[in-house]
PDB file of C-alpha atoms and ligand atoms in Angstrom:
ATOM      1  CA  UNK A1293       0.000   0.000   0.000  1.00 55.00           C
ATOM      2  CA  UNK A1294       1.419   3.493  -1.537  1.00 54.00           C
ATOM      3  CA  UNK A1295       2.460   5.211   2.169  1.00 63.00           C
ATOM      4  CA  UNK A1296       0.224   8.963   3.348  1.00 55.00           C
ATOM      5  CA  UNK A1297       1.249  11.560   2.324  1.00 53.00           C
ATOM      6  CA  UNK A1298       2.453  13.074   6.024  1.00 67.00           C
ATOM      7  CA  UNK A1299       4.544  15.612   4.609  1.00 50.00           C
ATOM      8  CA  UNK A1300       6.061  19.379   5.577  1.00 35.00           C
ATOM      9  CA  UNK A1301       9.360  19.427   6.359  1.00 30.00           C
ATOM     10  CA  UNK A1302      10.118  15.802   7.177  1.00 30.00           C
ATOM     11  CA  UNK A1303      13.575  13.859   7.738  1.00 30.00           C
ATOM     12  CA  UNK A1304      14.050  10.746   8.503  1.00 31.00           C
ATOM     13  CA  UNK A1305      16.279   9.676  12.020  1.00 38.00           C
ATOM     14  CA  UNK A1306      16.804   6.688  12.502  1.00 31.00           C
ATOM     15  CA  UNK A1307      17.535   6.395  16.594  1.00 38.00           C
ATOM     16  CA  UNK A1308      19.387   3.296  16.758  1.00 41.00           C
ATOM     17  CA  UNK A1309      19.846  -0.142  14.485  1.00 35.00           C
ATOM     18  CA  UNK A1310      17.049  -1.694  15.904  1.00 40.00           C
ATOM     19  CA  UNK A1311      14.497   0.899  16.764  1.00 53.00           C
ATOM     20  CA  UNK A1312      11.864   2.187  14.427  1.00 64.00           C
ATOM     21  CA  UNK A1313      12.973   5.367  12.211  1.00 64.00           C
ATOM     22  CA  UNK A1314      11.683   8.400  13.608  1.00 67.00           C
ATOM     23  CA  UNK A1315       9.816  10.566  10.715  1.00 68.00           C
ATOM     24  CA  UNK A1316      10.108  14.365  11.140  1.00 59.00           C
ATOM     25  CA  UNK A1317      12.031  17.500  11.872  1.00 68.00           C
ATOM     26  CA  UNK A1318       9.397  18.530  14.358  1.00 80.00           C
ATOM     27  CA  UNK A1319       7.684  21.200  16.609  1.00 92.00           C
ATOM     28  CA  UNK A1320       8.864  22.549  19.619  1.00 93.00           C
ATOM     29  CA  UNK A1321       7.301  21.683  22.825  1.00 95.00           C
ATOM     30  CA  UNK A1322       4.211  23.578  23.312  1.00 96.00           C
ATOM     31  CA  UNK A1323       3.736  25.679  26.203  1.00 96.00           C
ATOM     32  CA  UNK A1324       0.788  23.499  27.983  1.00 97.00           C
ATOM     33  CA  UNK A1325       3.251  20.319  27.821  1.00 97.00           C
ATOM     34  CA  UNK A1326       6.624  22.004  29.558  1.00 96.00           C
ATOM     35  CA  UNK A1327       4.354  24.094  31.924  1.00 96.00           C
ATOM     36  CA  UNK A1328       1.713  20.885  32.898  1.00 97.00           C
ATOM     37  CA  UNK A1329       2.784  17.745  31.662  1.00 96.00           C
ATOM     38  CA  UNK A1330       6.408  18.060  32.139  1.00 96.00           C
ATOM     39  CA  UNK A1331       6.266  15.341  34.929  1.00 95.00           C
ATOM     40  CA  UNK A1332       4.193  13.257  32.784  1.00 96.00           C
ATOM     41  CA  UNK A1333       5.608  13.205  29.526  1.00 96.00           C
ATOM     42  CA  UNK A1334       8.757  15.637  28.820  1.00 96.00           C
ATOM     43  CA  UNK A1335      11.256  14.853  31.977  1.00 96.00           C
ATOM     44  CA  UNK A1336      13.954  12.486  30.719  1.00 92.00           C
ATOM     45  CA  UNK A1337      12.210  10.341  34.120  1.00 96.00           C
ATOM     46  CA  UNK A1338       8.671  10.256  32.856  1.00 97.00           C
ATOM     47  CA  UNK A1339       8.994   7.417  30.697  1.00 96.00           C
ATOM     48  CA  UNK A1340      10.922   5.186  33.694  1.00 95.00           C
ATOM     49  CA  UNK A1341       8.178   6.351  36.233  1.00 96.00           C
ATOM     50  CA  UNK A1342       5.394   6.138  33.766  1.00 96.00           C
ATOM     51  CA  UNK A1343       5.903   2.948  31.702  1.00 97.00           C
ATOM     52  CA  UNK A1344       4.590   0.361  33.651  1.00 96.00           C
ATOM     53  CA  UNK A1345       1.239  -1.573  33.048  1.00 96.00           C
ATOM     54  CA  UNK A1346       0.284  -1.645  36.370  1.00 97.00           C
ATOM     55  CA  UNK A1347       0.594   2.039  37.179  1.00 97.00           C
ATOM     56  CA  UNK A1348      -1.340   3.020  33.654  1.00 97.00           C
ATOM     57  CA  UNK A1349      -4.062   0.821  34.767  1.00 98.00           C
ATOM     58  CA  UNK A1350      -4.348   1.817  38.406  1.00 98.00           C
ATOM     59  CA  UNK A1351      -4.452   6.060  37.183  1.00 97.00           C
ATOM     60  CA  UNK A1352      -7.720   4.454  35.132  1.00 98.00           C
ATOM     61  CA  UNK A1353      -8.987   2.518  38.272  1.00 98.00           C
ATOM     62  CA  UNK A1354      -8.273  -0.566  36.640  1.00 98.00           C
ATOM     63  CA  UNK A1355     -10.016   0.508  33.572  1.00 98.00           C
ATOM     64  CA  UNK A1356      -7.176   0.193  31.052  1.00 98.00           C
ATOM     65  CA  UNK A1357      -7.722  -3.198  29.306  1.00 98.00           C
ATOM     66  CA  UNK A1358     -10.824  -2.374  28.852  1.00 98.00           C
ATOM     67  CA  UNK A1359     -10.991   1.230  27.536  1.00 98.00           C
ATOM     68  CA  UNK A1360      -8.165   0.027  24.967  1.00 98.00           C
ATOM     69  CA  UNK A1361     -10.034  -2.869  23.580  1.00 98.00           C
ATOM     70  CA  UNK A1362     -12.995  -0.300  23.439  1.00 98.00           C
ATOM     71  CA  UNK A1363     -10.981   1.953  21.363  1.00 98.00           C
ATOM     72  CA  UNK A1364      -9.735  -0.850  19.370  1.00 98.00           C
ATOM     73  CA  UNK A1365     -13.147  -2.569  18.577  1.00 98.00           C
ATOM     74  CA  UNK A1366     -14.698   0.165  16.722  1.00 97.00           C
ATOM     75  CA  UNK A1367     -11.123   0.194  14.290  1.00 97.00           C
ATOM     76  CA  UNK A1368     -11.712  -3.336  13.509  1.00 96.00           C
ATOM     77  CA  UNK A1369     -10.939  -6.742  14.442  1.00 96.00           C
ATOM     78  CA  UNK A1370      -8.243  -6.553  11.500  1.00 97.00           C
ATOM     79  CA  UNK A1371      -7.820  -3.086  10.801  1.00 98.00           C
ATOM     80  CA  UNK A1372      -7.359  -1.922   7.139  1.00 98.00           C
ATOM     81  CA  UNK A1373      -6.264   1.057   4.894  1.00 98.00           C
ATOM     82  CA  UNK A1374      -3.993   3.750   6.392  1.00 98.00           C
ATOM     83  CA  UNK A1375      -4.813   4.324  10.405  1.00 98.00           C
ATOM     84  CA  UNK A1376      -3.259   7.335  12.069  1.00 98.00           C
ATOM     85  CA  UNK A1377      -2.847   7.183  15.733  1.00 98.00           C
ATOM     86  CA  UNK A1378      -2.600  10.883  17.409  1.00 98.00           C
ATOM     87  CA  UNK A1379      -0.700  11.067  19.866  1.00 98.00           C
ATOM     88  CA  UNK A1380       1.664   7.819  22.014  1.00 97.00           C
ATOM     89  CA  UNK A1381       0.298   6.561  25.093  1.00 92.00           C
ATOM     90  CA  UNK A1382       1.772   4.685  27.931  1.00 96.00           C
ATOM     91  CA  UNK A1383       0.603   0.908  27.620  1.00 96.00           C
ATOM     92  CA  UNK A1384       0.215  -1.419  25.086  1.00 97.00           C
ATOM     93  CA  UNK A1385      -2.459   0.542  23.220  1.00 98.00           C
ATOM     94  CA  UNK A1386      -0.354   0.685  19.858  1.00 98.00           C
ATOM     95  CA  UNK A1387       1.312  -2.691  20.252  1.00 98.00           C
ATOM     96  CA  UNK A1388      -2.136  -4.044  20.307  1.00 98.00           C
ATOM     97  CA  UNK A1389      -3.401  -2.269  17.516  1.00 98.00           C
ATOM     98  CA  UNK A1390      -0.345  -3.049  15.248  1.00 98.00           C
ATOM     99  CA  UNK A1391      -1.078  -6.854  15.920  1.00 97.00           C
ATOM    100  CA  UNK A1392      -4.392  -6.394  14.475  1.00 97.00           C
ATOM    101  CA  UNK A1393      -2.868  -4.492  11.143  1.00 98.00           C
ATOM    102  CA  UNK A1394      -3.370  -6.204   8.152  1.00 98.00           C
ATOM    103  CA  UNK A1395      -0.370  -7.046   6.087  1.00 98.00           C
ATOM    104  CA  UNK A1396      -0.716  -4.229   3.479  1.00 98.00           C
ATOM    105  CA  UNK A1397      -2.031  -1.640   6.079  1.00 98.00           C
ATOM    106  CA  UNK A1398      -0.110   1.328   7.765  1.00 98.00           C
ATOM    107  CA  UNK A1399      -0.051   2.451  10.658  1.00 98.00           C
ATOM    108  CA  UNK A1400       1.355   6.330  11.418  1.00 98.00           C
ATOM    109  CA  UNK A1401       1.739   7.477  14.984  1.00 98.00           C
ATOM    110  CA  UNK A1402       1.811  11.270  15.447  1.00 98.00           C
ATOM    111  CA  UNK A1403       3.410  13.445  18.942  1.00 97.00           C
ATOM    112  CA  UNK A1404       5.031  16.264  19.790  1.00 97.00           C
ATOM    113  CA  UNK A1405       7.485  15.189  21.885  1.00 97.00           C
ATOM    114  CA  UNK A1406      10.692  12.633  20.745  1.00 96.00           C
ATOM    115  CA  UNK A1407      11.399  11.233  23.958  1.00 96.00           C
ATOM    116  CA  UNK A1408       7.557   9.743  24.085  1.00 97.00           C
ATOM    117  CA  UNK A1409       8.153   8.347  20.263  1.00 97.00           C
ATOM    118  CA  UNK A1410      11.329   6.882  21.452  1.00 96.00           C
ATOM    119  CA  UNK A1411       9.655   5.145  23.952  1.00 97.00           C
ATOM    120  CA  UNK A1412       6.651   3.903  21.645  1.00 97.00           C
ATOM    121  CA  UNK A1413       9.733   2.937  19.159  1.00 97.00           C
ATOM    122  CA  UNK A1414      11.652   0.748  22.011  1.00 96.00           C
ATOM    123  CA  UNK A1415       8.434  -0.921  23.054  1.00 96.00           C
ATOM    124  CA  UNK A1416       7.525  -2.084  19.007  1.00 96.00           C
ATOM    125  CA  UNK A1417       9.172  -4.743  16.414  1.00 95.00           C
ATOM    126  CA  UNK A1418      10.789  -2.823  13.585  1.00 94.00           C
ATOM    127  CA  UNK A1419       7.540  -3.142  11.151  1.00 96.00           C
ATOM    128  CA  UNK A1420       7.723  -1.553   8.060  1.00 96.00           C
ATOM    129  CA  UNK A1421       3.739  -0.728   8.441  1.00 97.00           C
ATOM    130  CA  UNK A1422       4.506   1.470  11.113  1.00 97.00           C
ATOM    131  CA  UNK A1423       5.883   4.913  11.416  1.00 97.00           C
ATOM    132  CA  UNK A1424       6.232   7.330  13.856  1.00 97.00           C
ATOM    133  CA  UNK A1425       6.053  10.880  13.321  1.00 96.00           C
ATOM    134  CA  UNK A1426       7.493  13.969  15.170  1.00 96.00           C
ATOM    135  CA  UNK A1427       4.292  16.461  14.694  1.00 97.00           C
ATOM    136  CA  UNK A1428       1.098  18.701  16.037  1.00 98.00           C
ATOM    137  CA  UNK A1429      -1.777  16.643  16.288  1.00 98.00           C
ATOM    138  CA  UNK A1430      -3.368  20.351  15.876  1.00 98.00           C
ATOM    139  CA  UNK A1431      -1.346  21.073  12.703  1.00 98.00           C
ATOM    140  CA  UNK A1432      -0.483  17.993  10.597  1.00 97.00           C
ATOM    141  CA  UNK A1433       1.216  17.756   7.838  1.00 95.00           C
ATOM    142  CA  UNK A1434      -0.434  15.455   5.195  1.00 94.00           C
ATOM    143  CA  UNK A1435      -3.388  16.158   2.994  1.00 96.00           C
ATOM    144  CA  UNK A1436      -7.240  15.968   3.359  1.00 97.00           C
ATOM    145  CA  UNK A1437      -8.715  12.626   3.442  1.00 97.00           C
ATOM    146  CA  UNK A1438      -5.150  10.849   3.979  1.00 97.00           C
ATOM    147  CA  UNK A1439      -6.748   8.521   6.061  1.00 98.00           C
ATOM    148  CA  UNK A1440      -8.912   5.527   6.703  1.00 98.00           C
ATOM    149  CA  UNK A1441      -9.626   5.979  10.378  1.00 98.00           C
ATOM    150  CA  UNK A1442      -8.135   8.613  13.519  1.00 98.00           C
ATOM    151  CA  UNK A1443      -7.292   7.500  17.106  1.00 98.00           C
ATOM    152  CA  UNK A1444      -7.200   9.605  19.806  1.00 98.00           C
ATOM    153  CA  UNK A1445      -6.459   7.998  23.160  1.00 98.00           C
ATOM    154  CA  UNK A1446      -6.627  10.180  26.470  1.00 98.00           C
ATOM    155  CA  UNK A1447      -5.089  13.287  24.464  1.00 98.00           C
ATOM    156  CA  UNK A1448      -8.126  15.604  24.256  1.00 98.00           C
ATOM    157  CA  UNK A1449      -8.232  16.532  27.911  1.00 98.00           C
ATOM    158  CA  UNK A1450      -4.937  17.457  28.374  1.00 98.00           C
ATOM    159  CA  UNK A1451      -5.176  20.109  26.101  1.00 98.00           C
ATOM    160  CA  UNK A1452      -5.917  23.274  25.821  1.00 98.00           C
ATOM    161  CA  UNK A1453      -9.420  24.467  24.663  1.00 98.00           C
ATOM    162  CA  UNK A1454      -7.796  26.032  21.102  1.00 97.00           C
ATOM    163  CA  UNK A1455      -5.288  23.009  20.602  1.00 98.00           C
ATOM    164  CA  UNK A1456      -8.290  20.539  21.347  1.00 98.00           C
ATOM    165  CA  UNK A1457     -10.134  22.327  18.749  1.00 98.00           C
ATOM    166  CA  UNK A1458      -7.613  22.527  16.406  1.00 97.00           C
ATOM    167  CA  UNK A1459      -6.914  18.729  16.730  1.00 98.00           C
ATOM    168  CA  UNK A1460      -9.777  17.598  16.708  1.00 98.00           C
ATOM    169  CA  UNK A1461     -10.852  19.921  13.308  1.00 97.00           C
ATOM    170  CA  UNK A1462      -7.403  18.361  12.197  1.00 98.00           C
ATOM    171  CA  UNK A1463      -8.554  14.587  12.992  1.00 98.00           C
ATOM    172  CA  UNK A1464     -11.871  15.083  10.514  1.00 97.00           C
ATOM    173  CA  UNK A1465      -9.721  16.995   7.990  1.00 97.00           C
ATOM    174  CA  UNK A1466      -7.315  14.199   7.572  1.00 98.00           C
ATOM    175  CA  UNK A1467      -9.876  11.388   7.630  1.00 98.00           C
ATOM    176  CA  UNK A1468     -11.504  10.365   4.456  1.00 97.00           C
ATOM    177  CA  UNK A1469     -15.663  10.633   4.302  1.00 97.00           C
ATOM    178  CA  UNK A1470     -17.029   7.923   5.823  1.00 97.00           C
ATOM    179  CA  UNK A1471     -13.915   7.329   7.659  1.00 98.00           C
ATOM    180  CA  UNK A1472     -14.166   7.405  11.519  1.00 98.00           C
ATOM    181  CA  UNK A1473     -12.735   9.407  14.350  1.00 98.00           C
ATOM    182  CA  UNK A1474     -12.745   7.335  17.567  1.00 98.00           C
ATOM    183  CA  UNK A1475     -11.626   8.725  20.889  1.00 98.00           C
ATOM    184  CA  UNK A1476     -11.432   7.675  23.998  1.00 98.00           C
ATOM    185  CA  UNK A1477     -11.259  10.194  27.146  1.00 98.00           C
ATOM    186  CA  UNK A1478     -12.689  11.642  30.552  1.00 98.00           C
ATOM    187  CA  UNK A1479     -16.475  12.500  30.748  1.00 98.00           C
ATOM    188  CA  UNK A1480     -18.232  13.551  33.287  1.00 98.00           C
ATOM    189  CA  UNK A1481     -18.805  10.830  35.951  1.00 97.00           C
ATOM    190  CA  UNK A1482     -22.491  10.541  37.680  1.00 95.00           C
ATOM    191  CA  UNK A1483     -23.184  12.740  40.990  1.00 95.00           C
ATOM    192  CA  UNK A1484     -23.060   9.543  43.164  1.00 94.00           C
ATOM    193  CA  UNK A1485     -19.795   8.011  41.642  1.00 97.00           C
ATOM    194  CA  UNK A1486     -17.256   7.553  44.392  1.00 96.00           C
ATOM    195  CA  UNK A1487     -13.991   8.742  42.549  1.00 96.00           C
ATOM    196  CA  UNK A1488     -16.129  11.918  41.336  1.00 97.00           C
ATOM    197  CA  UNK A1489     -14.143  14.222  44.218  1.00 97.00           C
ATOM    198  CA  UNK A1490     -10.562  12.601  43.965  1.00 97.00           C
ATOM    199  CA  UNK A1491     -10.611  13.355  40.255  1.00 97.00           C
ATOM    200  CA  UNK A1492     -12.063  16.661  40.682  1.00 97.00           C
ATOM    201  CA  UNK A1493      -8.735  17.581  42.791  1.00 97.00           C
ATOM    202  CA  UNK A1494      -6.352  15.589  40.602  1.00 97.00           C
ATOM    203  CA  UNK A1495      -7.547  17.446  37.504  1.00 97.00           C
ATOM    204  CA  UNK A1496      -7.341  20.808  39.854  1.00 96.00           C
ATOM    205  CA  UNK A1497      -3.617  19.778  41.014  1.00 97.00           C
ATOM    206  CA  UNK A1498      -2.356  18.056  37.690  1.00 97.00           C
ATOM    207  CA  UNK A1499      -4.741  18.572  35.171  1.00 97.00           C
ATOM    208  CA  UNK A1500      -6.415  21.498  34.634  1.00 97.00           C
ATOM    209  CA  UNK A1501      -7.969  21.195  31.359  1.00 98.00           C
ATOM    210  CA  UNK A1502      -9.167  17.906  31.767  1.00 98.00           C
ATOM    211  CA  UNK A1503     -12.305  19.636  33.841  1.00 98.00           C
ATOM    212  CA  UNK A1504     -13.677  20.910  30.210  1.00 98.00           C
ATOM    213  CA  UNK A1505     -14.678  17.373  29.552  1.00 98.00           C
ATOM    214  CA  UNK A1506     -16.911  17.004  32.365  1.00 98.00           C
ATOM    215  CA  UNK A1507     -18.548  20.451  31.499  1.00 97.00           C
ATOM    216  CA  UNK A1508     -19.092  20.065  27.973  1.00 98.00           C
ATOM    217  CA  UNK A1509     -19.279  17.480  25.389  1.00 98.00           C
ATOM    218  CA  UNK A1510     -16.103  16.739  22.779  1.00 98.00           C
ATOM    219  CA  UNK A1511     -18.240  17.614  19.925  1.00 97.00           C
ATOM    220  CA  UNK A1512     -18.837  21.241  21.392  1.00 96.00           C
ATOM    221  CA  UNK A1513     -15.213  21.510  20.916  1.00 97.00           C
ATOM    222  CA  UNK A1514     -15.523  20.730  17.118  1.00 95.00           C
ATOM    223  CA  UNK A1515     -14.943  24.083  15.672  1.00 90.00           C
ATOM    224  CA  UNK A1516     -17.856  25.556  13.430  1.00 90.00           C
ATOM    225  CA  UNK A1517     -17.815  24.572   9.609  1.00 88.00           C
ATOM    226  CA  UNK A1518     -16.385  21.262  10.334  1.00 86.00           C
ATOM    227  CA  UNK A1519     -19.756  18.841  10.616  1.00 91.00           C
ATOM    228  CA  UNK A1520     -19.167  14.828  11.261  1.00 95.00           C
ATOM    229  CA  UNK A1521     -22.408  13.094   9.486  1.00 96.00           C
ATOM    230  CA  UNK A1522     -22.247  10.936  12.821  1.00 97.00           C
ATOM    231  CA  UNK A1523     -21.497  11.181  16.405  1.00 97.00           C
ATOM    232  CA  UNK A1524     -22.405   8.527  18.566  1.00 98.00           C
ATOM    233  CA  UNK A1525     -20.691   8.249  22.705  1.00 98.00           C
ATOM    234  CA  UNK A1526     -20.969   5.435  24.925  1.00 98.00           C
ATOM    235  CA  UNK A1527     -20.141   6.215  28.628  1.00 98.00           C
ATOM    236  CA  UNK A1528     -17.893   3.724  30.900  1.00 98.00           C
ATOM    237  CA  UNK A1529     -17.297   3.192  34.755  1.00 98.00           C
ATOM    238  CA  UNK A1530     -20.349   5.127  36.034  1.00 97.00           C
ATOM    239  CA  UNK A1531     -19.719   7.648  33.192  1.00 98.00           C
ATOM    240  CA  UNK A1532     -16.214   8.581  34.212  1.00 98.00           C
ATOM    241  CA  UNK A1533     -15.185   7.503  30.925  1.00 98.00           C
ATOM    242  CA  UNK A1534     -16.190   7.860  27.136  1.00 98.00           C
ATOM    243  CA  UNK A1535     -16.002   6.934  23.434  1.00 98.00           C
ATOM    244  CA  UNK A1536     -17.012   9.006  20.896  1.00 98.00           C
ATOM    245  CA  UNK A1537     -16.672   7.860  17.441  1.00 98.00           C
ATOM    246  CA  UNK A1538     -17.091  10.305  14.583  1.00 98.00           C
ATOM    247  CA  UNK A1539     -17.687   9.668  11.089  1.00 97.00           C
ATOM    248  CA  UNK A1540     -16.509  12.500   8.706  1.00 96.00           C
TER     249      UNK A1540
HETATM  250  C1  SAM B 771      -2.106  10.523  24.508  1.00 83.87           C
HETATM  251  S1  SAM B 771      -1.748  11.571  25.769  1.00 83.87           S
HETATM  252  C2  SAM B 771      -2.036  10.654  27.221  1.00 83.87           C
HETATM  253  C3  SAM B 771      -2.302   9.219  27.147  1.00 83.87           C
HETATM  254  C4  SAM B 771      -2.448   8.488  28.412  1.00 83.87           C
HETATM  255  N1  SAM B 771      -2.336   9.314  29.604  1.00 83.87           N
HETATM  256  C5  SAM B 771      -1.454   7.388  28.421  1.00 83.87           C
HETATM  257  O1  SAM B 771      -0.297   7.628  28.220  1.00 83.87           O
HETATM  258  O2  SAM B 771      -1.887   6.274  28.554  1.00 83.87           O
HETATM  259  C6  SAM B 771      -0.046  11.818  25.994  1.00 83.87           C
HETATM  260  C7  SAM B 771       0.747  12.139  24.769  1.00 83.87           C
HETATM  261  O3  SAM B 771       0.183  13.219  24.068  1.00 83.87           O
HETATM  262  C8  SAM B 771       1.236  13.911  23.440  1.00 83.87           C
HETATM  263  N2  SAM B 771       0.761  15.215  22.982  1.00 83.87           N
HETATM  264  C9  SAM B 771       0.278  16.227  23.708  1.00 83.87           C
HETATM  265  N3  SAM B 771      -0.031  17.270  22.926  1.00 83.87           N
HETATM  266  C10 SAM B 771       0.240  16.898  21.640  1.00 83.87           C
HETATM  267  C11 SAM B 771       0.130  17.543  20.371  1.00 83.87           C
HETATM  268  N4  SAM B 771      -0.323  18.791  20.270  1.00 83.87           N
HETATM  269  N5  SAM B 771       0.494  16.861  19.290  1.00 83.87           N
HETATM  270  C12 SAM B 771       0.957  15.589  19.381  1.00 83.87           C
HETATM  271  N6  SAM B 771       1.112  14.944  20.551  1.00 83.87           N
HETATM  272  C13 SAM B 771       0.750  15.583  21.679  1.00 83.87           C
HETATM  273  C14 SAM B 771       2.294  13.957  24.524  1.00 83.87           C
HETATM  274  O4  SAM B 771       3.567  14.238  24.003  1.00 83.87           O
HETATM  275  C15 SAM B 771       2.186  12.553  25.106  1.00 83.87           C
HETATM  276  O5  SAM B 771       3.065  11.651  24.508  1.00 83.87           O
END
């Protein structure tokens, strides 16, 4: 299958013999990552602290497995065309998904930062499918319609209301008609749920624009002029938890 055109200026690094080559000159780190997430995602320790099954799982009350295979269902149970993935994630979320590539798929996986792609590269095989790009999920560089289906996984609240806008304009831009948008994120949990106050005061502490989800809906935050012809969300773990798939 004839590779997407992710273009801009774009160079290929390739890390180390065995790790995946690393597609693209790059962006700086935005503002809301070095300021916020620095502990998360940026610090040279992030990855050690971060990397571990058990931790992702327990920050999504044991929720992991499940939200993953949730995100992965609605891609398919072999998953075909050209699938871009915004954004790495701690887990086995893309390891997963690139098992269930078929032979002539692809597979591109989109951040900002080099030291998470690094990371995603050191935890892959070498696969010729796959390849990891140094970019803005809220200005990428490849045409309209490059792509068969978008995955966002836990990026949307950690961004700021214009970059979640622009990403998530950028997500149906990219994906061809028809093709689907699936995300997976925080939602607003029901009055009675019993982690409702603890994650109130994480997102206070460590997250702060992770609240937006609880007060508004992810399509609100699809800027105007850009219309999916579907939306449909399904809520998890007393609602603390969503998909939403859009179709372009
Ligand atoms: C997907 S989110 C969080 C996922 C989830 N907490 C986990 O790891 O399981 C974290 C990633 O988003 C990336 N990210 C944040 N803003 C981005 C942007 N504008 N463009 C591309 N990647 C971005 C960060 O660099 C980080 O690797």
């Amino acid at each position: 299958m004839a590779r997407s055109p992710m273009t801009g200026s774009l160079s290929v690094a390739v890390e180390e013999p065995q790790s995946q080559a690393l597609v693209g000159s790059g962006p700086p780190v935005p503002h809301y990552l070095e300021q916020v997430y620095w502990w998360a995602y940026v610090h040279p320790n992030a990855v050690h602290v971060f990397e571990r099954d058990w931790l992702v799982n327990a920050i999504l009350f044991g929720n992991y497995g499940r939200l993953r295979d949730l995100a992965l269902a609605d891609l398919g149970s072999r998953v075909l065309g050209h699938t871009l993935q915004l954004a790495c994630a701690y887990g086995n979320l893309t390891a997963r998904l690139l098992q269930r590539l078929a032979p002539d798929a692809a597979l591109d996986v989109v951040d900002i930062l080099p030291i998470q792609l690094r990371n995603l590269a050191s935890k892959l095989p070498v696969d010729k499918r796959l390849r990891l790009v140094h970019g803005d999920s809220a200005a990428l560089a490849c045409d309209d319609a490059s792509y068969d289906q978008v995955l966002l996984f836990f990026l949307l609240h950690e961004q700021p209301l214009h970059v979640r806008s622009a990403t998530l304009a950028q997500a149906l831009r990219v994906v061809k008609p028809g093709g689907k948008v699936v995300i997976v994120d925080y939602h607003r949990p029901s009055r009675w749920h019993p982690m409702r106050s603890l994650m109130r005061l994480v997102f206070g502490k460590l997250e702060p624009y992770a609240i937006d989800l609880w007060q508004h809906e992810i399509a609100d935050f699809i800027p105007a002029g850009v219309t999916p012809s579907s939306v449909s969300k399904c809520t998890y773990f007393g609602g603390l938890y969503q998909k939403l798939v859009l179709v372009r």
